[in-house]
Amino acid sequence: DQQVKQNSPSLSVQEGRISILNCDYTNSMFDYFLWYKKYPAEGPTFLISISSIKDKNEDGRFTVFLNKSAKHLSLHIVPSQPGDSAVYFCAASDNYGQNFVFGPGTRLSVLP
Amino acid sequence: DVKVTQSSRYLVKRTGEKVFLECVQDMDHENMFWYRQDPGLGLRLIYFSYDVKMKEKGDIPEGYSVSREKKERFSLILESASTNQTSMYLCASERQGSPRNQPQHFGDGTRLSIL
């Protein structure tokens, strides 16, 4: 059973609009969450993270929201740019580092 | 800037061969990882290591082994390659910390095909 789920395999958004990528998790012991971006033929690169003591973290055009009660987080990209087209992975970790899990990824296409 | 280098970008091997995938990082990171990436499954952890000569099984260790003789180098070994091991293999490194909230740094991956 997947502990971290990204239920949308793909998403298309018009340039300049908002992209919202969603992630759900099942393990209540997770307390640190990260988003990675992956271009074809490259390794994933770290994008933004959030600790469970916060409900929002912002870095430029990227904002991550965490709803612990719903075990749900989302990544907002505003405004979306064609260079944002990539696969986005959500990842979750428990405080002890014993459990670190990636989601299956969502492919974002930003159309010019 | 952290650099994680995987020795091959593309590799083609035959069923039954012993295959070595090499990974080197230059930032003195304690933790190193091997993942495989398959469509719809995301990144699945094969093995990881918290220190030299230490190794821990991840979620899918069957058919694989690892070696960490030096801090900067982490090798993945396919003992007897099979076609279901055709995949993209990603190596990552991470500075040790508690809580474990340091981002991992990835290499560019090795696309391995087993014929």
Tab-separated table of C-alpha atoms in Angstrom:
chain	number	residue	atom	x	y	z
A	1	ASP	CA	0.000	0.000	0.000
A	2	GLN	CA	1.428	3.357	-1.013
A	3	GLN	CA	2.071	5.581	1.983
A	4	VAL	CA	2.420	8.659	-0.217
A	5	LYS	CA	-0.027	9.147	-3.060
A	6	GLN	CA	-0.167	11.585	-5.928
A	7	ASN	CA	-3.447	10.739	-7.550
A	8	SER	CA	-2.987	12.871	-10.666
A	9	PRO	CA	-0.418	11.269	-12.988
A	10	SER	CA	-0.450	14.379	-15.168
A	11	LEU	CA	-1.615	17.988	-15.202
A	12	SER	CA	-1.715	20.616	-17.950
A	13	VAL	CA	-1.841	24.317	-17.192
A	14	GLN	CA	-1.705	27.457	-19.303
A	15	GLU	CA	1.332	29.679	-18.897
A	16	GLY	CA	0.724	32.415	-16.328
A	17	ARG	CA	-1.993	30.483	-14.498
A	18	ILE	CA	-1.701	28.641	-11.190
A	19	SER	CA	-0.539	25.015	-11.022
A	20	ILE	CA	-1.735	22.980	-8.049
A	21	LEU	CA	-0.148	19.608	-7.403
A	22	ASN	CA	-1.632	17.433	-4.694
A	23	CYS	CA	-0.206	14.805	-2.391
A	24	ASP	CA	-1.868	12.605	0.231
A	25	TYR	CA	-0.213	10.448	2.853
A	26	THR	CA	-1.426	7.725	5.171
A	27	ASN	CA	1.239	7.476	7.866
A	28	SER	CA	0.541	9.849	10.768
A	29	MET	CA	4.188	9.543	11.859
A	30	PHE	CA	5.340	11.565	8.859
A	31	ASP	CA	6.283	15.045	9.988
A	32	TYR	CA	8.496	16.430	7.253
A	33	PHE	CA	7.522	16.801	3.623
A	34	LEU	CA	9.515	17.701	0.539
A	35	TRP	CA	8.829	18.385	-3.113
A	36	TYR	CA	11.318	17.473	-5.826
A	37	LYS	CA	11.257	18.382	-9.502
A	38	LYS	CA	12.640	16.100	-12.189
A	39	TYR	CA	13.428	16.916	-15.802
A	40	PRO	CA	13.924	14.096	-18.316
A	41	ALA	CA	17.421	12.577	-18.258
A	42	GLU	CA	18.269	14.381	-15.006
A	43	GLY	CA	18.045	13.426	-11.367
A	44	PRO	CA	15.382	14.970	-9.114
A	45	THR	CA	16.253	18.310	-7.545
A	46	PHE	CA	14.936	19.587	-4.254
A	47	LEU	CA	12.325	22.315	-4.585
A	48	ILE	CA	10.711	23.157	-1.260
A	49	SER	CA	9.902	21.526	2.067
A	50	ILE	CA	7.612	21.940	5.048
A	51	SER	CA	7.696	20.749	8.621
A	52	SER	CA	4.550	19.514	10.341
A	53	ILE	CA	4.656	22.427	12.776
A	54	LYS	CA	3.790	24.748	9.895
A	55	ASP	CA	0.860	24.876	7.525
A	56	LYS	CA	2.496	26.953	4.803
A	57	ASN	CA	5.944	27.569	3.382
A	58	GLU	CA	6.673	29.949	0.549
A	59	ASP	CA	9.694	30.344	-1.717
A	60	GLY	CA	9.245	32.722	-4.621
A	61	ARG	CA	6.650	31.326	-7.013
A	62	PHE	CA	6.371	28.097	-5.032
A	63	THR	CA	4.175	27.606	-1.977
A	64	VAL	CA	3.504	24.372	-0.130
A	65	PHE	CA	0.420	23.997	2.051
A	66	LEU	CA	0.027	21.288	4.668
A	67	ASN	CA	-3.256	20.091	6.173
A	68	LYS	CA	-2.258	17.604	8.850
A	69	SER	CA	-5.776	16.645	9.841
A	70	ALA	CA	-6.540	15.676	6.260
A	71	LYS	CA	-3.056	14.214	5.705
A	72	HIS	CA	-2.840	16.322	2.573
A	73	LEU	CA	-0.334	18.712	1.105
A	74	SER	CA	-0.290	20.718	-2.069
A	75	LEU	CA	2.275	22.607	-4.108
A	76	HIS	CA	1.159	25.846	-5.748
A	77	ILE	CA	3.146	27.401	-8.573
A	78	VAL	CA	2.162	30.968	-9.440
A	79	PRO	CA	2.565	32.066	-12.154
A	80	SER	CA	3.349	28.880	-14.041
A	81	GLN	CA	6.086	29.047	-16.671
A	82	PRO	CA	6.967	26.644	-19.511
A	83	GLY	CA	10.235	25.842	-17.698
A	84	ASP	CA	8.179	24.401	-14.853
A	85	SER	CA	7.187	21.494	-17.084
A	86	ALA	CA	8.612	18.462	-15.283
A	87	VAL	CA	7.657	15.555	-13.055
A	88	TYR	CA	7.030	16.588	-9.457
A	89	PHE	CA	7.562	14.118	-6.632
A	90	CYS	CA	6.167	14.518	-3.158
A	91	ALA	CA	8.208	12.873	-0.367
A	92	ALA	CA	7.577	12.324	3.328
A	93	SER	CA	9.803	11.509	6.265
A	94	ASP	CA	9.289	10.652	9.907
A	95	ASN	CA	11.271	12.438	12.583
A	96	TYR	CA	13.597	9.516	13.181
A	97	GLY	CA	14.522	9.008	9.543
A	98	GLN	CA	13.345	5.433	9.715
A	99	ASN	CA	10.730	5.940	7.071
A	100	PHE	CA	11.276	8.079	3.990
A	101	VAL	CA	8.926	7.600	1.066
A	102	PHE	CA	8.450	9.162	-2.373
A	103	GLY	CA	5.133	9.442	-4.145
A	104	PRO	CA	4.678	8.217	-7.739
A	105	GLY	CA	4.981	11.700	-9.243
A	106	THR	CA	2.811	14.086	-11.272
A	107	ARG	CA	3.854	15.226	-14.741
A	108	LEU	CA	3.176	18.947	-15.131
A	109	SER	CA	2.948	20.474	-18.596
A	110	VAL	CA	2.806	24.258	-18.809
A	111	LEU	CA	1.505	25.291	-22.196
A	112	PRO	CA	2.690	28.550	-23.792
B	1	ASP	CA	27.521	22.880	-4.971
B	2	VAL	CA	26.897	19.181	-4.328
B	3	LYS	CA	27.858	16.882	-7.136
B	4	VAL	CA	26.635	13.304	-7.321
B	5	THR	CA	28.125	11.453	-10.261
B	6	GLN	CA	26.898	8.170	-11.633
B	7	SER	CA	29.429	6.362	-13.782
B	8	SER	CA	27.136	5.574	-16.730
B	9	ARG	CA	24.112	7.320	-18.218
B	10	TYR	CA	23.077	4.305	-20.311
B	11	LEU	CA	23.965	0.660	-19.882
B	12	VAL	CA	22.885	-2.483	-21.738
B	13	LYS	CA	23.563	-5.880	-20.214
B	14	ARG	CA	22.432	-9.447	-20.717
B	15	THR	CA	20.381	-11.673	-18.460
B	16	GLY	CA	22.528	-13.417	-15.877
B	17	GLU	CA	25.391	-10.912	-15.993
B	18	LYS	CA	26.757	-9.322	-12.835
B	19	VAL	CA	26.256	-5.564	-13.144
B	20	PHE	CA	27.973	-2.794	-11.202
B	21	LEU	CA	26.556	0.737	-10.940
B	22	GLU	CA	28.909	3.273	-9.389
B	23	CYS	CA	28.089	6.505	-7.600
B	24	VAL	CA	30.447	9.146	-6.202
B	25	GLN	CA	29.598	12.295	-4.221
B	26	ASP	CA	31.946	15.148	-3.446
B	27	MET	CA	30.352	16.798	-0.407
B	28	ASP	CA	31.435	14.446	2.357
B	29	HIS	CA	27.842	13.370	2.947
B	30	GLU	CA	27.313	10.538	5.400
B	31	ASN	CA	24.133	9.112	3.893
B	32	MET	CA	23.882	7.575	0.442
B	33	PHE	CA	20.978	5.889	-1.325
B	34	TRP	CA	20.108	3.824	-4.367
B	35	TYR	CA	16.629	4.093	-5.916
B	36	ARG	CA	14.976	2.775	-9.000
B	37	GLN	CA	12.392	4.810	-10.862
B	38	ASP	CA	9.635	3.089	-12.800
B	39	PRO	CA	6.565	4.681	-14.451
B	40	GLY	CA	3.665	5.029	-12.033
B	41	LEU	CA	5.715	3.777	-9.095
B	42	GLY	CA	7.874	6.793	-8.345
B	43	LEU	CA	11.218	6.295	-6.649
B	44	ARG	CA	11.589	3.078	-4.698
B	45	LEU	CA	14.456	2.660	-2.251
B	46	ILE	CA	16.711	-0.330	-2.891
B	47	TYR	CA	19.495	0.130	-0.315
B	48	PHE	CA	20.977	2.919	1.745
B	49	SER	CA	24.054	3.503	3.832
B	50	TYR	CA	24.667	5.786	6.807
B	51	ASP	CA	28.412	5.247	6.978
B	52	VAL	CA	31.336	3.434	5.449
B	53	LYS	CA	30.852	-0.346	5.415
B	54	MET	CA	27.285	0.086	6.671
B	55	LYS	CA	24.277	-0.838	4.604
B	56	GLU	CA	20.569	-1.126	5.203
B	57	LYS	CA	17.892	-2.723	3.046
B	58	GLY	CA	15.289	-0.467	1.568
B	59	ASP	CA	11.888	-1.443	0.241
B	60	ILE	CA	13.000	-3.593	-2.703
B	61	PRO	CA	16.459	-5.101	-1.989
B	62	GLU	CA	15.861	-8.495	-3.597
B	63	GLY	CA	18.328	-9.216	-6.393
B	64	TYR	CA	20.621	-6.365	-5.390
B	65	SER	CA	23.569	-5.810	-3.092
B	66	VAL	CA	25.670	-2.747	-2.285
B	67	SER	CA	29.170	-1.834	-1.275
B	68	ARG	CA	30.466	1.224	0.576
B	69	GLU	CA	34.196	0.921	1.100
B	70	LYS	CA	34.823	4.666	1.016
B	71	LYS	CA	32.642	7.498	2.265
B	72	GLU	CA	32.288	9.116	-1.138
B	73	ARG	CA	31.485	5.982	-3.139
B	74	PHE	CA	28.395	3.775	-3.062
B	75	SER	CA	28.086	0.892	-5.504
B	76	LEU	CA	24.966	-1.030	-6.489
B	77	ILE	CA	25.441	-4.602	-7.643
B	78	LEU	CA	22.974	-6.717	-9.583
B	79	GLU	CA	24.165	-10.196	-8.729
B	80	SER	CA	22.527	-11.908	-11.715
B	81	ALA	CA	20.690	-9.421	-13.900
B	82	SER	CA	17.133	-10.173	-14.935
B	83	THR	CA	14.818	-8.412	-17.386
B	84	ASN	CA	12.616	-7.070	-14.558
B	85	GLN	CA	15.599	-5.040	-13.388
B	86	THR	CA	15.433	-2.896	-16.511
B	87	SER	CA	14.878	0.546	-15.029
B	88	MET	CA	16.245	3.996	-14.287
B	89	TYR	CA	18.609	3.838	-11.296
B	90	LEU	CA	19.200	6.951	-9.212
B	91	CYS	CA	21.862	7.509	-6.598
B	92	ALA	CA	21.476	10.179	-3.915
B	93	SER	CA	23.444	11.560	-1.017
B	94	GLU	CA	22.413	13.517	2.061
B	95	ARG	CA	24.042	15.159	5.029
B	96	GLN	CA	23.248	13.284	8.193
B	97	GLY	CA	20.942	15.150	10.553
B	98	SER	CA	18.295	14.721	13.159
B	99	PRO	CA	15.506	15.247	12.563
B	100	ARG	CA	16.091	13.954	9.088
B	101	ASN	CA	15.116	17.032	7.152
B	102	GLN	CA	18.019	17.535	4.811
B	103	PRO	CA	17.173	17.326	1.133
B	104	GLN	CA	18.753	14.566	-0.875
B	105	HIS	CA	21.011	15.372	-3.815
B	106	PHE	CA	20.631	13.116	-6.815
B	107	GLY	CA	22.815	12.018	-9.674
B	108	ASP	CA	21.480	12.155	-13.227
B	109	GLY	CA	20.607	8.469	-13.240
B	110	THR	CA	21.641	5.358	-15.131
B	111	ARG	CA	19.160	3.908	-17.571
B	112	LEU	CA	19.839	0.178	-17.442
B	113	SER	CA	18.440	-2.247	-19.989
B	114	ILE	CA	18.682	-5.976	-19.420
B	115	LEU	CA	18.239	-8.037	-22.582
